[in-house]
Coordinates of C-alpha atoms in Angstrom, one line a residue:
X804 CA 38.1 -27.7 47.9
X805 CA 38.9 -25.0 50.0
X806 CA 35.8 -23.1 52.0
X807 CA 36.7 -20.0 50.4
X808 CA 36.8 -21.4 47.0
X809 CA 33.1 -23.5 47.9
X810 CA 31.6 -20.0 48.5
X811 CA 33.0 -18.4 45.6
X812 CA 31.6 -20.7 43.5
X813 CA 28.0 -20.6 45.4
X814 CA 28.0 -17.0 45.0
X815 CA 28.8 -17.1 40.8
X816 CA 26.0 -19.6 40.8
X817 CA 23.4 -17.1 42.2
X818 CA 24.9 -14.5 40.2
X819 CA 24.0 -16.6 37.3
X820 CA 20.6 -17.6 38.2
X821 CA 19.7 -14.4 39.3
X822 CA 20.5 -12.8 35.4
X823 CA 18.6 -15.7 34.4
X824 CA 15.6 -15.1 36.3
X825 CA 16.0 -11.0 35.4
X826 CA 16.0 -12.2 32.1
X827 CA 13.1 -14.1 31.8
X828 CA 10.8 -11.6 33.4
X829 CA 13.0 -8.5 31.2
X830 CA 9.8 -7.2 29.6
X831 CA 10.4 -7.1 25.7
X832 CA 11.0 -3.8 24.0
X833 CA 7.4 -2.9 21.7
X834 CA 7.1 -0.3 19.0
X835 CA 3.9 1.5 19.1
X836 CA 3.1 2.7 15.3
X837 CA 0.6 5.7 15.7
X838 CA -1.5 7.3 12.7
X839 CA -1.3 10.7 12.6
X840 CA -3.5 10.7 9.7
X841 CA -7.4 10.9 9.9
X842 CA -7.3 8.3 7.1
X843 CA -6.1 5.0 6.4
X844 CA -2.5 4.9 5.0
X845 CA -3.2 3.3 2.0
X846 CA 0.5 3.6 0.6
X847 CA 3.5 1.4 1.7
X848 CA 6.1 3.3 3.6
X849 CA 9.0 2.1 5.8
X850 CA 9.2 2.8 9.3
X851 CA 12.4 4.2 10.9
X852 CA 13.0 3.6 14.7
X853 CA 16.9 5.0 16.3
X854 CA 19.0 1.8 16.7
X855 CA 19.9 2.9 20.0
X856 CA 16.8 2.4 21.3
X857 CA 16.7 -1.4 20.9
X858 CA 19.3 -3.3 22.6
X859 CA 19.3 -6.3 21.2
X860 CA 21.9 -6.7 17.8
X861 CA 19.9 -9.9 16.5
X862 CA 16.6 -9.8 17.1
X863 CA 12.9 -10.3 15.4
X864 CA 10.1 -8.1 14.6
X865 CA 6.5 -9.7 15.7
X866 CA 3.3 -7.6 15.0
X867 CA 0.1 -8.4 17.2
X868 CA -0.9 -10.8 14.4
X869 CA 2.3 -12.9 15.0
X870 CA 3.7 -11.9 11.6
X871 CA 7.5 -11.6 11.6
X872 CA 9.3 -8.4 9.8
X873 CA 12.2 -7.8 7.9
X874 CA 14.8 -5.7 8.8
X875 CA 17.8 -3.5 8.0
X876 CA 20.7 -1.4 10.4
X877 CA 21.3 1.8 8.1
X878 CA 24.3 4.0 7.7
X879 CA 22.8 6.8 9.4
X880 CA 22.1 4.6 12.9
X881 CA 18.3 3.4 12.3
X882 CA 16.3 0.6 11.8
X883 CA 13.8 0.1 8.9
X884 CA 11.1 -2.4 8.7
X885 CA 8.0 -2.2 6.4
X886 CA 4.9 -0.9 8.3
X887 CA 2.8 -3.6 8.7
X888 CA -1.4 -3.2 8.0
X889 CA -3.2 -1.0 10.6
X890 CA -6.6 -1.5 11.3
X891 CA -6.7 1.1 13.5
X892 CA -5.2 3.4 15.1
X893 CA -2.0 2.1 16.2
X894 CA -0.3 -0.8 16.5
X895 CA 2.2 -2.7 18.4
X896 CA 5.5 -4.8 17.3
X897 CA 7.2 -6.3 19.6
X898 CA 11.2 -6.7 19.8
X899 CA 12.5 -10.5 20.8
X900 CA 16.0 -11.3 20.8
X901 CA 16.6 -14.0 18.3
X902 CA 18.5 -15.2 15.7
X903 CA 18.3 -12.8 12.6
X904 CA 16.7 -14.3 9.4
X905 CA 18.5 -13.4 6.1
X906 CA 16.2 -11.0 4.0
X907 CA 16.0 -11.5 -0.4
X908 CA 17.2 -8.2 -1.3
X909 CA 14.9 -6.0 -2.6
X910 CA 16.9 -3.2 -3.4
X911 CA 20.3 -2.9 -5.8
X912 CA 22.8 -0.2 -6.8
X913 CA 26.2 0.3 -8.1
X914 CA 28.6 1.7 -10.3
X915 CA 28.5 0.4 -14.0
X916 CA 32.6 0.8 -15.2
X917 CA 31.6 -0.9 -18.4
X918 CA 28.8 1.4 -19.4
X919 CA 30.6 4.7 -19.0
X920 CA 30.3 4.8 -14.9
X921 CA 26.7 4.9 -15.2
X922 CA 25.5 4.5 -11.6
X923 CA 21.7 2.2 -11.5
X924 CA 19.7 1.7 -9.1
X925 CA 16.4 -0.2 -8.6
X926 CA 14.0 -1.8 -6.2
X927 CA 11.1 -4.2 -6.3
X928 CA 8.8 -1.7 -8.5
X929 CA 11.0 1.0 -10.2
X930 CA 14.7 1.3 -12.0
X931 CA 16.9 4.3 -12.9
X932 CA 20.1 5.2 -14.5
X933 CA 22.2 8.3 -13.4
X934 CA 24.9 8.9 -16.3
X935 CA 28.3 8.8 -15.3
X936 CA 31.5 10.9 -15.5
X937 CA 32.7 9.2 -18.6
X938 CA 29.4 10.5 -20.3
X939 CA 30.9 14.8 -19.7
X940 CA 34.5 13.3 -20.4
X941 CA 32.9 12.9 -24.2
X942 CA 31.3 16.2 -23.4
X943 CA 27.8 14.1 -23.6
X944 CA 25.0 16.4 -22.4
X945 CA 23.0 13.9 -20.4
X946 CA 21.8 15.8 -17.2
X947 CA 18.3 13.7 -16.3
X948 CA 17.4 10.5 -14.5
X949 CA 16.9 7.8 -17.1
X950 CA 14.4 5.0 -16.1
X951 CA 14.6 1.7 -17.1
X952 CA 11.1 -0.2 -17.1
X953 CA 10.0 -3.6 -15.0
X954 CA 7.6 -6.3 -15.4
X955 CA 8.2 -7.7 -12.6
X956 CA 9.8 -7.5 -9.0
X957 CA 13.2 -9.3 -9.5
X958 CA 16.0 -7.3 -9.5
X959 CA 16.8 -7.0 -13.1
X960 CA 19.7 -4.6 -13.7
X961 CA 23.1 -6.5 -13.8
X962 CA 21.2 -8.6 -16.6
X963 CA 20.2 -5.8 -18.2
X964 CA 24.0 -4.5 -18.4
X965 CA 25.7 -7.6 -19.1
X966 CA 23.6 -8.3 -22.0
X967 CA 24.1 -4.9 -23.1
X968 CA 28.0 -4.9 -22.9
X969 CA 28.5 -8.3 -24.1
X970 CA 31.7 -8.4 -25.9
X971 CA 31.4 -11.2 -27.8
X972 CA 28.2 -10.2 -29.0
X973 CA 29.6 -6.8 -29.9
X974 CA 32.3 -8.5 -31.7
X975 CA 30.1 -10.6 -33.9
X976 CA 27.9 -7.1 -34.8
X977 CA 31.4 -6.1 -35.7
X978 CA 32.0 -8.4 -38.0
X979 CA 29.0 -8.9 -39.8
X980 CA 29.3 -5.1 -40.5
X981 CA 32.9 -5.3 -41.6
X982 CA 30.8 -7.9 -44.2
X983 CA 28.2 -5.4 -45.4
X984 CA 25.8 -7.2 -43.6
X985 CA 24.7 -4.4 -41.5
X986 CA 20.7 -4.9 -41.6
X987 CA 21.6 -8.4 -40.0
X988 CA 24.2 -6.9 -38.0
X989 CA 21.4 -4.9 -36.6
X990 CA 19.1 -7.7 -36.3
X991 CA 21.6 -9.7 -34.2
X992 CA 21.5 -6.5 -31.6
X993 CA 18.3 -5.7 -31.5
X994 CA 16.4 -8.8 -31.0
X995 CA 19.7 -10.5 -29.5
X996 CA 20.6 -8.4 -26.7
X997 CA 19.4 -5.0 -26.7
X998 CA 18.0 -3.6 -23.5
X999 CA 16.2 -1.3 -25.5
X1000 CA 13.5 -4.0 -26.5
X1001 CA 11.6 -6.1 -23.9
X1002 CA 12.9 -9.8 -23.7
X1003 CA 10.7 -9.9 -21.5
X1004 CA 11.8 -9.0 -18.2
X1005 CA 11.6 -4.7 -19.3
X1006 CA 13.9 -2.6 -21.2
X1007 CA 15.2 1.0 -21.7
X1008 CA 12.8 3.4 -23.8
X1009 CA 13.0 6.7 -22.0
X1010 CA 14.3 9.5 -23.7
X1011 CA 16.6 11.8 -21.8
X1012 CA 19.1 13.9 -24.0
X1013 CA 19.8 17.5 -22.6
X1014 CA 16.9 17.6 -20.7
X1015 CA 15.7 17.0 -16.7
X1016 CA 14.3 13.7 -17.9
X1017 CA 12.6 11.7 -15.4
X1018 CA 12.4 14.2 -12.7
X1019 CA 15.9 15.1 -12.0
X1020 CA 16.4 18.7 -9.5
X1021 CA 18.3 21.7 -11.4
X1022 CA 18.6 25.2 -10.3
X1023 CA 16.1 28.2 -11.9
X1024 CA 17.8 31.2 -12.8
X1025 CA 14.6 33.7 -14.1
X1026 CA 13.2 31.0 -16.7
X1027 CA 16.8 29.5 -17.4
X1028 CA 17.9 26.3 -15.7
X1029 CA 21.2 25.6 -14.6
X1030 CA 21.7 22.1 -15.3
X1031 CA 23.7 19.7 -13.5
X1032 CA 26.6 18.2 -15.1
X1033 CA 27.4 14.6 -14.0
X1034 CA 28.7 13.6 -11.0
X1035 CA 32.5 12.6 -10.0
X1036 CA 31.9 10.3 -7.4
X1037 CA 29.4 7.7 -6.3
X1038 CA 29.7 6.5 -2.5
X1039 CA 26.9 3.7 -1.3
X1040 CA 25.8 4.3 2.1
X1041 CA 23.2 1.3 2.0
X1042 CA 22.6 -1.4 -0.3
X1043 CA 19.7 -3.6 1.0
X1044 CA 17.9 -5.6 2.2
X1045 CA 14.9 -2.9 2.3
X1046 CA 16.9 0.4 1.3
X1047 CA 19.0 1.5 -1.0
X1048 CA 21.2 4.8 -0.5
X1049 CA 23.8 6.5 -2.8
X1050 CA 25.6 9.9 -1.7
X1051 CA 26.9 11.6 -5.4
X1052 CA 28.7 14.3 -5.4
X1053 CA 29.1 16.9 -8.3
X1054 CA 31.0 19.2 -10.2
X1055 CA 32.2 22.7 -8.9
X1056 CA 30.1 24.9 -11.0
X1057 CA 29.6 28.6 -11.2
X1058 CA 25.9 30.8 -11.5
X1059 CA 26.6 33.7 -14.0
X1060 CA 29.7 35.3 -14.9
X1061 CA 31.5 35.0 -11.1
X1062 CA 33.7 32.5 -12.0
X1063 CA 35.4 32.9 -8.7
X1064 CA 32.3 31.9 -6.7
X1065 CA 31.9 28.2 -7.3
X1066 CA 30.2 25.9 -5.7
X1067 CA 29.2 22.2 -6.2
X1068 CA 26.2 19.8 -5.3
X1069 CA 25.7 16.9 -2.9
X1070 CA 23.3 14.7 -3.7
X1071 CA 22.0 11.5 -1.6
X1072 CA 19.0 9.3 -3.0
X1073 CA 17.0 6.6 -1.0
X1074 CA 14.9 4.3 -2.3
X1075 CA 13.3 1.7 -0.6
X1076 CA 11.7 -1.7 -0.9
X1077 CA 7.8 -1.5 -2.1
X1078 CA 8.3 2.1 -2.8
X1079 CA 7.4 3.8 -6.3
X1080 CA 9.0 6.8 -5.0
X1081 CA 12.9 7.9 -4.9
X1082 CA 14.0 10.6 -2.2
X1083 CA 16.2 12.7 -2.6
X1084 CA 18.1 15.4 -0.7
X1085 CA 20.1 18.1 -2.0
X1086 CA 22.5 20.5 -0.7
X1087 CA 24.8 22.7 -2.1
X1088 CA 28.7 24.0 -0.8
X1089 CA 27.8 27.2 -0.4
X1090 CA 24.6 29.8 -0.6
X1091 CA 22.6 29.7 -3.6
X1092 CA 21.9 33.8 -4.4
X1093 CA 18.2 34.4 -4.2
X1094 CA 17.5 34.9 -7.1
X1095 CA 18.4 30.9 -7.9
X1096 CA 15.8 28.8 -6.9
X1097 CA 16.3 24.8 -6.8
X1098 CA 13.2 23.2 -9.0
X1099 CA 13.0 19.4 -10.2
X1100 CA 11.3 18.9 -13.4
X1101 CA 10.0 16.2 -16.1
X1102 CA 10.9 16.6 -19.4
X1103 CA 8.0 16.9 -21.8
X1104 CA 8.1 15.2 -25.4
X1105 CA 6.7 16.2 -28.3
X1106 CA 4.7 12.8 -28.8
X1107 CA 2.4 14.0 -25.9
X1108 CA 3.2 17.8 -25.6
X1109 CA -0.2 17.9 -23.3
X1110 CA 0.5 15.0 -21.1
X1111 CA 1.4 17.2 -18.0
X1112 CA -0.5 18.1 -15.0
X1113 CA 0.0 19.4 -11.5
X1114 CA -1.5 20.3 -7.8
X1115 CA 0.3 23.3 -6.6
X1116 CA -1.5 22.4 -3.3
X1117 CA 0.7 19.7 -2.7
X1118 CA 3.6 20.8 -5.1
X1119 CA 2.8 17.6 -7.3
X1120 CA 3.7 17.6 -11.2
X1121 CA 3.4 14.3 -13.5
X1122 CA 3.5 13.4 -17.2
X1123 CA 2.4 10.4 -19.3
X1124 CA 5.4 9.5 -21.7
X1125 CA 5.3 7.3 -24.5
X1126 CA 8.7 6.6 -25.2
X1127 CA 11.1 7.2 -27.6
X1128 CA 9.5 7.2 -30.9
X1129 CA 12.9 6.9 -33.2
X1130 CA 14.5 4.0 -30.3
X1131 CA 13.5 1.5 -33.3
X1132 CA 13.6 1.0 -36.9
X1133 CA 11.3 2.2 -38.8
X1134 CA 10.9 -1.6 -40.6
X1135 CA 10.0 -2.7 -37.0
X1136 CA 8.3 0.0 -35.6
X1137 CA 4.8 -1.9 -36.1
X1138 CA 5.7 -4.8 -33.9
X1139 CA 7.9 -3.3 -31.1
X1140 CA 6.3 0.0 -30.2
X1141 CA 3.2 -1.4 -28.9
X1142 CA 5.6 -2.9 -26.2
X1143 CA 6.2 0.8 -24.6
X1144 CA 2.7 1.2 -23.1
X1145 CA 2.8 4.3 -21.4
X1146 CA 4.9 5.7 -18.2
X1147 CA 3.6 7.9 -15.6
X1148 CA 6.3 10.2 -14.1
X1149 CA 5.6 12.0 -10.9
X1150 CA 7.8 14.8 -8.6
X1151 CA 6.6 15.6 -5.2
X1152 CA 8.1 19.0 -4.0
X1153 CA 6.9 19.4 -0.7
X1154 CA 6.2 22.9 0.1
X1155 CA 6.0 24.2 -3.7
X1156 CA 3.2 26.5 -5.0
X1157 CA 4.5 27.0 -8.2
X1158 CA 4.2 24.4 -10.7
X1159 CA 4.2 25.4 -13.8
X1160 CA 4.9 24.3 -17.6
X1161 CA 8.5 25.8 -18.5
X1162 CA 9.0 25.9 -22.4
X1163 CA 11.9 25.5 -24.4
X1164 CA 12.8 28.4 -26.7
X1165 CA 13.6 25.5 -29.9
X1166 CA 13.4 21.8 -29.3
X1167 CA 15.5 20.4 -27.9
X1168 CA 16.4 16.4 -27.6
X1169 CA 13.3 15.5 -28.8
X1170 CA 10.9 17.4 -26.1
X1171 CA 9.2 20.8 -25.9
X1172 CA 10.0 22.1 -22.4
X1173 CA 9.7 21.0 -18.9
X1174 CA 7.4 20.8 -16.3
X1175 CA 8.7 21.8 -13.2
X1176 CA 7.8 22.4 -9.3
X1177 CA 10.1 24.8 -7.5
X1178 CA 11.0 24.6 -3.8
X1179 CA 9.3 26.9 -1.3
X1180 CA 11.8 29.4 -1.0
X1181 CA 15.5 30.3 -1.7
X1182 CA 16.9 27.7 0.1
X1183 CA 20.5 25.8 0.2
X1184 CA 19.0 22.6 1.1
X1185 CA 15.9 20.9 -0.3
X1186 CA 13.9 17.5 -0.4
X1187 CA 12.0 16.5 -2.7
X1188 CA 10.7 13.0 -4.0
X1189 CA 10.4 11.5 -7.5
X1190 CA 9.3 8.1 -9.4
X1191 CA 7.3 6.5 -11.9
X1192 CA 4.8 3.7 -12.6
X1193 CA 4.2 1.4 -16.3
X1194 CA 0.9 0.5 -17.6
X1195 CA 2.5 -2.9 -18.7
X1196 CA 4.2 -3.9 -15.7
X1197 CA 3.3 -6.8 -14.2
X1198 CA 2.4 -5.4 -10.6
X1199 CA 1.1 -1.8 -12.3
X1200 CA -2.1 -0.5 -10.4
X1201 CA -2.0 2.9 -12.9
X1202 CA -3.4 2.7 -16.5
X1203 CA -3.7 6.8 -16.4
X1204 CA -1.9 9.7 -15.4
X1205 CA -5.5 10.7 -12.9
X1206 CA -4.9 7.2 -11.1
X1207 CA -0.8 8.3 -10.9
X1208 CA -1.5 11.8 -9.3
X1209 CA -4.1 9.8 -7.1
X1210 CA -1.3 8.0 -5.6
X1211 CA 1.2 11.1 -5.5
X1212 CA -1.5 12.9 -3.2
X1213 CA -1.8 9.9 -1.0
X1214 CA 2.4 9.4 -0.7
X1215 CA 2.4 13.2 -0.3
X1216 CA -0.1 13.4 2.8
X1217 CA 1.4 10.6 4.3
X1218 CA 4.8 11.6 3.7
X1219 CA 4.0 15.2 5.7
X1220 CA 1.8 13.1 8.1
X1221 CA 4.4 11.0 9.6
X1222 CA 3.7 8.1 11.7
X1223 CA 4.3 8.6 15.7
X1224 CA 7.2 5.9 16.7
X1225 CA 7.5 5.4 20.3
X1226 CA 9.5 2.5 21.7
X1227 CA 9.3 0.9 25.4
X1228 CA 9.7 -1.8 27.6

């Protein structure tokens, strides 16, 4: 070997021992978590830190107790990991570079082609249906949020819908009809495969017709809402481990008789893992005239017409529902209703100071009116948050609508109480 070539080779070798030693005395990259709260943060929320700022692309997440953390990269460059426990005022997570550990899913969502493009989503507490375009193709008013209910924390709704739009089944409904046997017909759906009853895993109760339903956002024209039809494309931006995010966008639509002036809505909903809460950010093509002003609402059923309540304060409105009270038979009534428990529905429109009970002028799918918070201001642009909680669920903390608005009030302060992320070596 040449003297050169003996010298090359010393020299890479203390190249190489040198990174090594760098890197064993690198200092670790550590997340300081600050409260900015004067209280204890008593609801789960999920931390966001910039990817950029970690350089590692498999790593782990250690608090000071030595727990590890699950984590997700999102579409919009972060990384999410459940806030661990704070005892006091901050704590500290620190960043190793390791091997990532798969994560169960906690969240779901996708398109439903064999239910009319239905788009579902759900996470670990909560479940929702958005209808689909096939559902205006029909001409179908169905403008709200439908919610499908949980008793536990698996992920539910592929089940849900294959039992639902089981052909075989449908088939042999079919033909016992074609017989005349249409009370066992009906018999074979409803205790076969129905999501509407609880086989015990949850079910589909929730009444939503031409109304808001389950807190869905609309535009307030005086006291007339401008409803939004469904919308024409779904795109997933995330889809788990921890969070969940769809992007929908709407139908042009025109406010009042300028046809020519059309516009259309963008929607994009988050939900993550632990969460009872949905966000969701709306912005429209063009400016809203002010006298429009975007709201998001709960529809309010005749069964409990004084259900409602709200904290202008906070911009918090929430009803108890009891579930559709013609979903059954009336032969079976007796036995299945008691399965429906009760639903508390909950909007948080940060900013609002006018929530209010909106009426309807006649009935109208089964409910009286709407309660409703409005944003702030005229405004193109708004966020608000929405979700729900079931008495008979088997993770439920809420039995009453007092205990549900307890729990909006907390997400709300914490939500405009941010924690302070820092990260550093």
């Amino acid at each position: 070997m040449s003297i050169h070539n003996k010298i090359t080779r010393i020299g890479t070798f203390a190249a190489m021992l040198t990174a090594c030693l760098c890197s064993a005395t690198a200092k670790q990259p550590v997340i300081t978590l600050t409260n900015t709260l004067g209280s204890t943060r008593s609801v789960s929320e999920m931390v966001e830190v910039e990817a950029s700022a970690i350089p590692y692309k498999d790593f782990s997440l250690v608090t000071q107790a030595g727990d590890t953390l699950p984590w997700q990269r999102t579409y919009d460059g972060k990384i999410i990991f459940p806030r661990p426990a704070m005892q006091g005022k901050s704590i500290k997570i620190t960043v190793a570079e390791a091997a990532t550990k798969s994560v169960t899913p906690s969240v779901y969502g996708r398109l439903y082609p064999e239910r009319q493009m239905d788009f579902s989503f759900e996470n670990d507490c909560v479940a929702y249906r958005i209808y689909g375009p096939e559902t205006m193709k029909k001409k179908e008013r169905l403008y709200g949020y439908d919610i499908f209910l949980k008793r536990g924390t698996a992920l539910v709704l592929d089940k849900f819908y294959d039992k639902q739009c089981d052909k075989a089944m449908w088939n042999t409904v079919g033909k016992l009809r074609s017989m005349g046997q249409r009370e066992l017909a009906d018999d074979v759906y409803q205790y076969g495969f129905c999501y509407h009853v609880d086989h015990g895993e949850g079910m589909d109760v929730y009444k939503v017709g031409s109304t808001l339903g389950a807190g869905t956002n609309a535009l307030l024209s005086g006291n007339d809402i401008i409803y939004p039809w469904c919308f024409q494309q779904a795109e997933v931006l995330d889809n788990g481990p921890l969070r969940m995010t769809v992007k929908l966008t709407y139908s042009p639509f025109s406010i009042g008789s300028d046809t020519n002036n059309t516009l259309y809505e963008t929607r994009i909903l988050t939900i993550d893992a632990g969460s009872r809460m949905v966000r969701a950010s709306i912005s429209y093509s063009a400016s809203l005239p002010r006298t429009v002003t975007p709201i998001c609402g709960i529809a309010v059923h005749k069964e409990n017409p004084e259900a409602y309540a709200m904290d202008s304060k906070q911009g918090i409105i929430v009803y108890e529902d009891l579930g559709d009270p013609d979903i059954y038979r009336k032969k079976d009534r007796s036995r299945l209703d008691p399965q429906k428990g009760h639903t508390f529905i909950g909007c948080i429109m940060p900013g609002s100071t006018d929530c209010r009970y909106l009426p309807f002028a006649k009935e109208t799918s089964g409910a009286l009116g709407h309660v409703i918070a409005a944003a702030p201001a005229a405004t193109d642009a708004v966020t608000y948050y929405f979700g729900y909680a079931w008495d008979r669920s088997g993770n439920t903390a809420f039995h009453s609508k007092e205990e549900w608005m307890k729990y909006l009030k907390q997400y709300a302060t914490q939500a405009s109480h941010p924690l302070k992320v820092k990260v550093s070596k």
